[in-house]
PDB file of C-alpha atoms in Angstrom:
ATOM      1  CA  MET A   1     211.128  41.483 -37.569  1.00 56.00           C
ATOM      2  CA  GLY A   2     209.972  43.035 -34.400  1.00 63.00           C
ATOM      3  CA  PRO A   3     211.246  42.297 -30.935  1.00 73.00           C
ATOM      4  CA  ALA A   4     208.620  40.031 -30.233  1.00 74.00           C
ATOM      5  CA  PRO A   5     208.532  37.740 -32.982  1.00 81.00           C
ATOM      6  CA  VAL A   6     212.081  37.272 -32.203  1.00 83.00           C
ATOM      7  CA  LEU A   7     211.414  36.244 -28.641  1.00 86.00           C
ATOM      8  CA  LEU A   8     208.966  33.824 -29.572  1.00 85.00           C
ATOM      9  CA  TRP A   9     211.483  32.307 -32.355  1.00 89.00           C
ATOM     10  CA  GLU A  10     213.931  31.946 -29.540  1.00 89.00           C
ATOM     11  CA  ARG A  11     211.865  30.337 -27.209  1.00 88.00           C
ATOM     12  CA  ILE A  12     210.864  27.932 -29.986  1.00 91.00           C
ATOM     13  CA  THR A  13     214.312  26.851 -30.742  1.00 91.00           C
ATOM     14  CA  ASP A  14     215.485  27.315 -27.047  1.00 88.00           C
ATOM     15  CA  GLY A  15     212.346  24.306 -26.214  1.00 88.00           C
ATOM     16  CA  PHE A  16     214.871  21.694 -28.443  1.00 91.00           C
ATOM     17  CA  THR A  17     217.009  21.073 -25.382  1.00 89.00           C
ATOM     18  CA  GLN A  18     216.487  18.353 -22.653  1.00 88.00           C
ATOM     19  CA  ALA A  19     215.675  19.712 -19.010  1.00 87.00           C
ATOM     20  CA  ALA A  20     214.889  18.215 -15.955  1.00 85.00           C
ATOM     21  CA  PRO A  21     211.811  16.407 -16.102  1.00 85.00           C
ATOM     22  CA  PRO A  22     208.692  17.388 -13.553  1.00 82.00           C
ATOM     23  CA  GLU A  23     208.855  15.756 -10.268  1.00 80.00           C
ATOM     24  CA  LEU A  24     205.380  14.983  -9.384  1.00 82.00           C
ATOM     25  CA  GLY A  25     204.047  12.969  -6.159  1.00 81.00           C
ATOM     26  CA  LEU A  26     200.928  11.196  -6.031  1.00 81.00           C
ATOM     27  CA  ALA A  27     198.653  14.177  -5.231  1.00 86.00           C
ATOM     28  CA  ALA A  28     199.816  16.501  -8.306  1.00 88.00           C
ATOM     29  CA  ILE A  29     199.584  13.532 -10.673  1.00 88.00           C
ATOM     30  CA  ILE A  30     196.002  12.995  -9.640  1.00 90.00           C
ATOM     31  CA  ALA A  31     195.565  16.701 -10.036  1.00 93.00           C
ATOM     32  CA  ILE A  32     197.101  16.674 -13.193  1.00 93.00           C
ATOM     33  CA  VAL A  33     194.793  13.711 -14.672  1.00 92.00           C
ATOM     34  CA  LEU A  34     191.900  15.962 -13.078  1.00 95.00           C
ATOM     35  CA  ALA A  35     192.805  18.838 -15.409  1.00 95.00           C
ATOM     36  CA  ALA A  36     192.858  16.753 -18.432  1.00 96.00           C
ATOM     37  CA  ALA A  37     189.671  15.001 -17.658  1.00 94.00           C
ATOM     38  CA  VAL A  38     188.135  18.393 -17.382  1.00 95.00           C
ATOM     39  CA  LEU A  39     189.335  19.142 -20.717  1.00 95.00           C
ATOM     40  CA  SER A  40     188.269  16.193 -22.062  1.00 95.00           C
ATOM     41  CA  LEU A  41     185.229  14.683 -20.358  1.00 95.00           C
ATOM     42  CA  PRO A  42     182.439  17.648 -19.726  1.00 96.00           C
ATOM     43  CA  ARG A  43     180.477  18.564 -22.722  1.00 95.00           C
ATOM     44  CA  ARG A  44     181.352  22.294 -22.359  1.00 96.00           C
ATOM     45  CA  SER A  45     184.917  21.956 -22.212  1.00 97.00           C
ATOM     46  CA  TRP A  46     184.658  18.846 -25.155  1.00 97.00           C
ATOM     47  CA  ARG A  47     182.817  21.433 -27.032  1.00 96.00           C
ATOM     48  CA  TYR A  48     186.076  23.237 -27.453  1.00 97.00           C
ATOM     49  CA  PHE A  49     188.844  20.542 -26.865  1.00 98.00           C
ATOM     50  CA  GLY A  50     187.250  18.336 -29.073  1.00 97.00           C
ATOM     51  CA  LEU A  51     188.111  20.702 -31.841  1.00 98.00           C
ATOM     52  CA  PHE A  52     191.946  20.239 -30.968  1.00 98.00           C
ATOM     53  CA  VAL A  53     191.312  16.495 -30.873  1.00 98.00           C
ATOM     54  CA  THR A  54     189.796  16.917 -34.893  1.00 98.00           C
ATOM     55  CA  VAL A  55     193.000  18.716 -35.456  1.00 98.00           C
ATOM     56  CA  VAL A  56     195.382  15.948 -34.515  1.00 98.00           C
ATOM     57  CA  HIS A  57     193.247  13.261 -36.128  1.00 98.00           C
ATOM     58  CA  GLU A  58     193.375  15.205 -39.464  1.00 98.00           C
ATOM     59  CA  LEU A  59     196.986  15.740 -39.085  1.00 98.00           C
ATOM     60  CA  GLY A  60     197.190  12.207 -38.738  1.00 98.00           C
ATOM     61  CA  HIS A  61     195.766  11.546 -42.267  1.00 97.00           C
ATOM     62  CA  ALA A  62     197.558  14.198 -43.652  1.00 97.00           C
ATOM     63  CA  THR A  63     200.966  12.682 -42.103  1.00 97.00           C
ATOM     64  CA  ALA A  64     200.087   9.054 -43.527  1.00 97.00           C
ATOM     65  CA  ALA A  65     199.601  10.568 -46.922  1.00 96.00           C
ATOM     66  CA  LEU A  66     202.884  12.007 -47.059  1.00 96.00           C
ATOM     67  CA  LEU A  67     204.563   8.870 -45.726  1.00 96.00           C
ATOM     68  CA  THR A  68     203.031   7.019 -48.722  1.00 95.00           C
ATOM     69  CA  LEU A  69     203.849   9.660 -51.216  1.00 93.00           C
ATOM     70  CA  GLN A  70     200.888  11.100 -51.832  1.00 94.00           C
ATOM     71  CA  ARG A  71     200.440  14.924 -52.168  1.00 94.00           C
ATOM     72  CA  VAL A  72     197.990  16.286 -49.480  1.00 96.00           C
ATOM     73  CA  THR A  73     195.866  18.681 -51.392  1.00 96.00           C
ATOM     74  CA  GLY A  74     193.311  20.365 -48.155  1.00 97.00           C
ATOM     75  CA  ILE A  75     192.290  19.792 -44.899  1.00 98.00           C
ATOM     76  CA  THR A  76     188.880  20.812 -43.943  1.00 98.00           C
ATOM     77  CA  LEU A  77     187.703  21.185 -40.286  1.00 98.00           C
ATOM     78  CA  ARG A  78     184.590  22.101 -39.222  1.00 97.00           C
ATOM     79  CA  LEU A  79     182.715  23.403 -35.531  1.00 97.00           C
ATOM     80  CA  ASP A  80     180.683  20.101 -35.173  1.00 95.00           C
ATOM     81  CA  HIS A  81     183.952  18.219 -34.659  1.00 95.00           C
ATOM     82  CA  SER A  82     184.035  16.705 -38.359  1.00 94.00           C
ATOM     83  CA  GLY A  83     186.893  17.208 -40.891  1.00 96.00           C
ATOM     84  CA  THR A  84     188.175  15.831 -44.307  1.00 95.00           C
ATOM     85  CA  THR A  85     191.703  15.170 -45.699  1.00 96.00           C
ATOM     86  CA  THR A  86     192.133  14.834 -49.005  1.00 95.00           C
ATOM     87  CA  SER A  87     195.009  13.890 -51.101  1.00 93.00           C
ATOM     88  CA  MET A  88     196.132  12.867 -54.487  1.00 90.00           C
ATOM     89  CA  GLY A  89     198.328   9.727 -55.592  1.00 79.00           C
ATOM     90  CA  ARG A  90     198.554   5.982 -55.991  1.00 68.00           C
ATOM     91  CA  ARG A  91     195.723   4.646 -54.379  1.00 77.00           C
ATOM     92  CA  GLY A  92     195.110   0.838 -53.228  1.00 86.00           C
ATOM     93  CA  TRP A  93     197.029   0.044 -49.901  1.00 91.00           C
ATOM     94  CA  ARG A  94     197.966   3.679 -49.915  1.00 93.00           C
ATOM     95  CA  ALA A  95     194.790   4.948 -49.561  1.00 93.00           C
ATOM     96  CA  ALA A  96     193.894   2.513 -46.274  1.00 95.00           C
ATOM     97  CA  PHE A  97     196.875   3.409 -44.842  1.00 96.00           C
ATOM     98  CA  THR A  98     196.201   6.914 -45.114  1.00 96.00           C
ATOM     99  CA  THR A  99     192.473   6.424 -43.703  1.00 96.00           C
ATOM    100  CA  PHE A 100     193.468   4.409 -40.695  1.00 97.00           C
ATOM    101  CA  TRP A 101     195.670   6.693 -39.291  1.00 97.00           C
ATOM    102  CA  GLY A 102     192.796   9.188 -38.093  1.00 97.00           C
ATOM    103  CA  TYR A 103     191.307   7.928 -34.763  1.00 97.00           C
ATOM    104  CA  PRO A 104     194.436   6.399 -33.181  1.00 98.00           C
ATOM    105  CA  VAL A 105     196.503   9.286 -34.123  1.00 98.00           C
ATOM    106  CA  PRO A 106     195.703  11.534 -31.081  1.00 98.00           C
ATOM    107  CA  ALA A 107     196.109   8.715 -28.498  1.00 98.00           C
ATOM    108  CA  MET A 108     199.878   8.144 -30.231  1.00 98.00           C
ATOM    109  CA  VAL A 109     200.285  11.858 -29.801  1.00 98.00           C
ATOM    110  CA  GLY A 110     199.158  11.788 -26.349  1.00 98.00           C
ATOM    111  CA  ALA A 111     201.371   9.110 -25.200  1.00 98.00           C
ATOM    112  CA  ALA A 112     204.172  10.961 -27.050  1.00 98.00           C
ATOM    113  CA  LEU A 113     203.568  13.913 -24.962  1.00 97.00           C
ATOM    114  CA  VAL A 114     203.535  12.022 -21.611  1.00 96.00           C
ATOM    115  CA  TRP A 115     206.913  10.347 -22.913  1.00 96.00           C
ATOM    116  CA  SER A 116     208.560  13.861 -23.493  1.00 96.00           C
ATOM    117  CA  ALA A 117     207.669  14.996 -20.186  1.00 94.00           C
ATOM    118  CA  ALA A 118     208.894  12.254 -18.396  1.00 93.00           C
ATOM    119  CA  HIS A 119     212.129  12.492 -20.141  1.00 93.00           C
ATOM    120  CA  GLY A 120     212.809  16.189 -20.368  1.00 93.00           C
ATOM    121  CA  TRP A 121     211.586  16.685 -23.643  1.00 95.00           C
ATOM    122  CA  ALA A 122     208.543  18.752 -22.785  1.00 95.00           C
ATOM    123  CA  GLY A 123     209.811  22.110 -24.091  1.00 94.00           C
ATOM    124  CA  ALA A 124     210.893  20.343 -27.605  1.00 95.00           C
ATOM    125  CA  ALA A 125     207.278  18.313 -27.870  1.00 96.00           C
ATOM    126  CA  LEU A 126     205.478  21.908 -27.486  1.00 96.00           C
ATOM    127  CA  SER A 127     208.174  23.516 -29.644  1.00 96.00           C
ATOM    128  CA  ALA A 128     207.271  21.101 -32.616  1.00 97.00           C
ATOM    129  CA  GLY A 129     203.835  20.904 -31.698  1.00 97.00           C
ATOM    130  CA  ALA A 130     203.806  24.523 -32.511  1.00 96.00           C
ATOM    131  CA  LEU A 131     205.506  24.613 -35.741  1.00 97.00           C
ATOM    132  CA  VAL A 132     203.414  21.802 -37.189  1.00 97.00           C
ATOM    133  CA  LEU A 133     200.336  23.655 -36.405  1.00 98.00           C
ATOM    134  CA  VAL A 134     201.664  26.612 -37.937  1.00 97.00           C
ATOM    135  CA  ALA A 135     202.804  24.860 -41.058  1.00 97.00           C
ATOM    136  CA  ALA A 136     199.512  23.108 -41.048  1.00 98.00           C
ATOM    137  CA  LEU A 137     197.616  26.589 -41.887  1.00 97.00           C
ATOM    138  CA  VAL A 138     198.616  26.274 -45.623  1.00 97.00           C
ATOM    139  CA  LEU A 139     196.792  23.277 -46.124  1.00 97.00           C
ATOM    140  CA  ILE A 140     193.118  24.552 -44.491  1.00 98.00           C
ATOM    141  CA  ARG A 141     190.616  24.982 -47.243  1.00 96.00           C
ATOM    142  CA  ASN A 142     187.573  26.650 -45.139  1.00 97.00           C
ATOM    143  CA  GLY A 143     186.922  29.354 -42.851  1.00 97.00           C
ATOM    144  CA  GLN A 144     185.982  27.088 -39.865  1.00 98.00           C
ATOM    145  CA  GLY A 145     189.234  25.518 -40.584  1.00 98.00           C
ATOM    146  CA  VAL A 146     191.027  28.624 -40.438  1.00 98.00           C
ATOM    147  CA  LEU A 147     189.440  29.461 -36.885  1.00 98.00           C
ATOM    148  CA  ILE A 148     189.992  25.853 -35.320  1.00 98.00           C
ATOM    149  CA  LEU A 149     193.415  25.369 -36.406  1.00 98.00           C
ATOM    150  CA  GLY A 150     194.396  29.251 -35.974  1.00 97.00           C
ATOM    151  CA  GLY A 151     192.891  29.010 -32.507  1.00 97.00           C
ATOM    152  CA  SER A 152     194.770  25.632 -31.787  1.00 97.00           C
ATOM    153  CA  ALA A 153     198.276  27.359 -33.190  1.00 97.00           C
ATOM    154  CA  ALA A 154     197.856  30.173 -31.001  1.00 96.00           C
ATOM    155  CA  VAL A 155     197.348  28.228 -27.915  1.00 96.00           C
ATOM    156  CA  ALA A 156     200.112  26.125 -28.844  1.00 95.00           C
ATOM    157  CA  LEU A 157     202.548  29.375 -29.282  1.00 94.00           C
ATOM    158  CA  ALA A 158     201.201  30.574 -26.033  1.00 94.00           C
ATOM    159  CA  LEU A 159     202.294  27.497 -24.309  1.00 93.00           C
ATOM    160  CA  VAL A 160     205.691  27.813 -25.639  1.00 92.00           C
ATOM    161  CA  TRP A 161     205.510  31.672 -24.796  1.00 90.00           C
ATOM    162  CA  PHE A 162     204.590  31.039 -21.219  1.00 87.00           C
ATOM    163  CA  GLY A 163     205.967  27.197 -20.576  1.00 77.00           C
ATOM    164  CA  GLY A 164     209.115  27.615 -20.049  1.00 74.00           C
ATOM    165  CA  GLY A 165     210.913  25.087 -17.496  1.00 75.00           C
ATOM    166  CA  ALA A 166     208.948  23.107 -15.071  1.00 81.00           C
ATOM    167  CA  SER A 167     205.612  24.520 -16.692  1.00 89.00           C
ATOM    168  CA  ALA A 168     206.112  22.718 -19.888  1.00 92.00           C
ATOM    169  CA  GLY A 169     206.392  19.520 -18.061  1.00 92.00           C
ATOM    170  CA  TYR A 170     203.029  19.895 -16.416  1.00 93.00           C
ATOM    171  CA  ALA A 171     201.319  21.367 -19.658  1.00 94.00           C
ATOM    172  CA  CYS A 172     202.308  18.457 -21.840  1.00 95.00           C
ATOM    173  CA  LEU A 173     201.357  15.646 -19.201  1.00 95.00           C
ATOM    174  CA  VAL A 174     197.937  17.906 -18.977  1.00 96.00           C
ATOM    175  CA  LEU A 175     197.476  17.787 -22.998  1.00 97.00           C
ATOM    176  CA  GLY A 176     199.054  14.454 -23.334  1.00 97.00           C
ATOM    177  CA  ILE A 177     196.227  12.734 -20.938  1.00 97.00           C
ATOM    178  CA  ALA A 178     193.870  14.828 -22.263  1.00 97.00           C
ATOM    179  CA  LEU A 179     194.428  13.469 -26.076  1.00 98.00           C
ATOM    180  CA  LEU A 180     194.469  10.171 -24.571  1.00 97.00           C
ATOM    181  CA  VAL A 181     191.286  10.692 -23.059  1.00 97.00           C
ATOM    182  CA  GLY A 182     189.868  12.275 -25.986  1.00 97.00           C
ATOM    183  CA  SER A 183     190.946   9.651 -28.576  1.00 97.00           C
ATOM    184  CA  CYS A 184     189.104   7.262 -26.539  1.00 97.00           C
ATOM    185  CA  ARG A 185     185.949   9.222 -26.393  1.00 96.00           C
ATOM    186  CA  ASP A 186     185.860   9.631 -30.136  1.00 96.00           C
ATOM    187  CA  TRP A 187     186.272   6.112 -30.511  1.00 96.00           C
ATOM    188  CA  VAL A 188     183.373   5.608 -28.265  1.00 95.00           C
ATOM    189  CA  LYS A 189     181.631   8.187 -30.481  1.00 93.00           C
ATOM    190  CA  VAL A 190     182.257   6.117 -33.886  1.00 94.00           C
ATOM    191  CA  MET A 191     181.372   2.902 -32.099  1.00 93.00           C
ATOM    192  CA  ARG A 192     177.951   4.650 -31.523  1.00 91.00           C
ATOM    193  CA  VAL A 193     177.341   5.613 -34.921  1.00 88.00           C
ATOM    194  CA  HIS A 194     178.034   2.129 -36.379  1.00 89.00           C
ATOM    195  CA  ALA A 195     175.792   0.622 -33.863  1.00 86.00           C
ATOM    196  CA  ARG A 196     172.982   3.036 -34.533  1.00 82.00           C
ATOM    197  CA  ARG A 197     173.950   3.105 -38.203  1.00 73.00           C
ATOM    198  CA  ARG A 198     173.277   6.586 -38.709  1.00 70.00           C
ATOM    199  CA  ASP A 199     175.548   8.552 -41.048  1.00 69.00           C
ATOM    200  CA  LEU A 200     178.215   6.302 -41.785  1.00 73.00           C
ATOM    201  CA  SER A 201     179.793   8.342 -44.880  1.00 71.00           C
ATOM    202  CA  SER A 202     182.223   9.917 -42.521  1.00 73.00           C
ATOM    203  CA  SER A 203     183.463   6.917 -40.726  1.00 89.00           C
ATOM    204  CA  ASP A 204     186.999   5.786 -41.358  1.00 94.00           C
ATOM    205  CA  ALA A 205     186.141   2.303 -40.512  1.00 94.00           C
ATOM    206  CA  TYR A 206     183.291   2.864 -43.576  1.00 92.00           C
ATOM    207  CA  LEU A 207     185.453   4.125 -45.519  1.00 93.00           C
ATOM    208  CA  LEU A 208     187.992   1.418 -45.157  1.00 95.00           C
ATOM    209  CA  ARG A 209     185.157  -1.377 -45.603  1.00 93.00           C
ATOM    210  CA  GLY A 210     184.731   0.350 -48.882  1.00 91.00           C
ATOM    211  CA  THR A 211     188.728   0.589 -49.887  1.00 91.00           C
ATOM    212  CA  THR A 212     189.610  -2.725 -48.537  1.00 94.00           C
ATOM    213  CA  GLY A 213     186.556  -5.031 -48.275  1.00 94.00           C
ATOM    214  CA  VAL A 214     187.270  -5.405 -44.807  1.00 95.00           C
ATOM    215  CA  PRO A 215     184.471  -5.154 -42.558  1.00 95.00           C
ATOM    216  CA  SER A 216     184.405  -2.135 -40.224  1.00 94.00           C
ATOM    217  CA  PRO A 217     184.490  -3.999 -36.921  1.00 94.00           C
ATOM    218  CA  LEU A 218     187.441  -5.283 -37.578  1.00 97.00           C
ATOM    219  CA  TRP A 219     188.983  -1.772 -38.343  1.00 97.00           C
ATOM    220  CA  LEU A 220     187.252  -0.168 -35.275  1.00 97.00           C
ATOM    221  CA  GLY A 221     188.762  -3.216 -33.357  1.00 98.00           C
ATOM    222  CA  LEU A 222     192.382  -2.147 -34.864  1.00 98.00           C
ATOM    223  CA  PHE A 223     191.597   1.196 -33.855  1.00 98.00           C
ATOM    224  CA  ALA A 224     190.879   0.214 -30.449  1.00 98.00           C
ATOM    225  CA  LEU A 225     194.056  -1.899 -30.472  1.00 98.00           C
ATOM    226  CA  VAL A 226     196.555   1.021 -31.270  1.00 98.00           C
ATOM    227  CA  ILE A 227     194.539   3.591 -28.902  1.00 98.00           C
ATOM    228  CA  GLY A 228     194.895   0.709 -25.713  1.00 98.00           C
ATOM    229  CA  ALA A 229     198.414   0.314 -26.805  1.00 98.00           C
ATOM    230  CA  ALA A 230     199.212   3.839 -26.563  1.00 98.00           C
ATOM    231  CA  LEU A 231     197.381   4.001 -22.953  1.00 97.00           C
ATOM    232  CA  VAL A 232     199.518   1.159 -21.670  1.00 97.00           C
ATOM    233  CA  LEU A 233     202.740   3.025 -22.864  1.00 96.00           C
ATOM    234  CA  ALA A 234     201.839   6.140 -21.194  1.00 95.00           C
ATOM    235  CA  LEU A 235     201.512   4.611 -18.074  1.00 92.00           C
ATOM    236  CA  GLY A 236     205.356   3.865 -17.865  1.00 91.00           C
ATOM    237  CA  PRO A 237     206.327   7.382 -18.240  1.00 91.00           C
ATOM    238  CA  ILE A 238     203.841   8.447 -15.914  1.00 86.00           C
ATOM    239  CA  ALA A 239     205.047   5.788 -13.061  1.00 86.00           C
ATOM    240  CA  LEU A 240     208.686   7.120 -13.901  1.00 85.00           C
ATOM    241  CA  ILE A 241     207.902  10.324 -13.028  1.00 82.00           C
ATOM    242  CA  ALA A 242     206.295   9.539 -10.133  1.00 78.00           C
ATOM    243  CA  GLY A 243     208.888   7.066  -9.212  1.00 72.00           C
ATOM    244  CA  SER A 244     211.817   9.701  -9.426  1.00 65.00           C
ATOM    245  CA  ALA A 245     209.750  12.033  -7.200  1.00 57.00           C
ATOM    246  CA  GLY A 246     209.411   9.323  -4.401  1.00 55.00           C
ATOM    247  CA  SER A 247     213.290   8.465  -4.890  1.00 57.00           C
ATOM    248  CA  SER A 248     214.179  12.165  -4.175  1.00 53.00           C
ATOM    249  CA  GLY A 249     211.658  12.252  -1.276  1.00 49.00           C
ATOM    250  CA  THR A 250     213.485   9.416   0.122  1.00 41.00           C
ATOM    251  CA  GLY A 251     216.791  10.649  -0.397  1.00 41.00           C
ATOM    252  CA  ALA A 252     216.036  14.172   1.328  1.00 37.00           C
TER     253      ALA A 252
END
């Protein structure tokens, strides 16, 4: 193993230590929110960042399947922002549980990243995320998926490489907020699909209706409830960062 991989591994492992959280004033927080919005709102940037949101969505399904003792047989990712996770095992409630944890997961991950930044664990979050993305490559079953997940893993490793110290906290905040916004955007998209009754076969809410008999609108509402809870939970860490910066400034 050459010096570069060894150094990268050292930076990954070094990330699993607590550091001082970033101290940001209101202007800096607004700048971070704007940076996150630039990633997740404009159509051009969403074309690329939305692919990462799909990666997190599908990894949510895969994690739920593993938690219910199912075997994940593969993940397919496509450049049109669609994806499929297949698993084998007992069905029934396990299938419903696995199907549910797609749309809410980017928001949950986003809230976790914001919390990590606020409590000094941004480096650990970036290192863990990079390891998960690299490990998930073994599950990809199509060329577009290799491109999408490989690109996401490369960006994650670059964040670990260049994201030491305070910059790790900034990266976590931008990525976390962007995932929260992206989760809301995907939820709106699936709502429009149901409202227009277009191709519902790829909708998790539609699949859940087929599995459980519970109407799709209820599942869409439950998605929104979890996403909304993640948004509320993310406000606390952001306020904590802003408050610590204010206290620091007052003490000086």
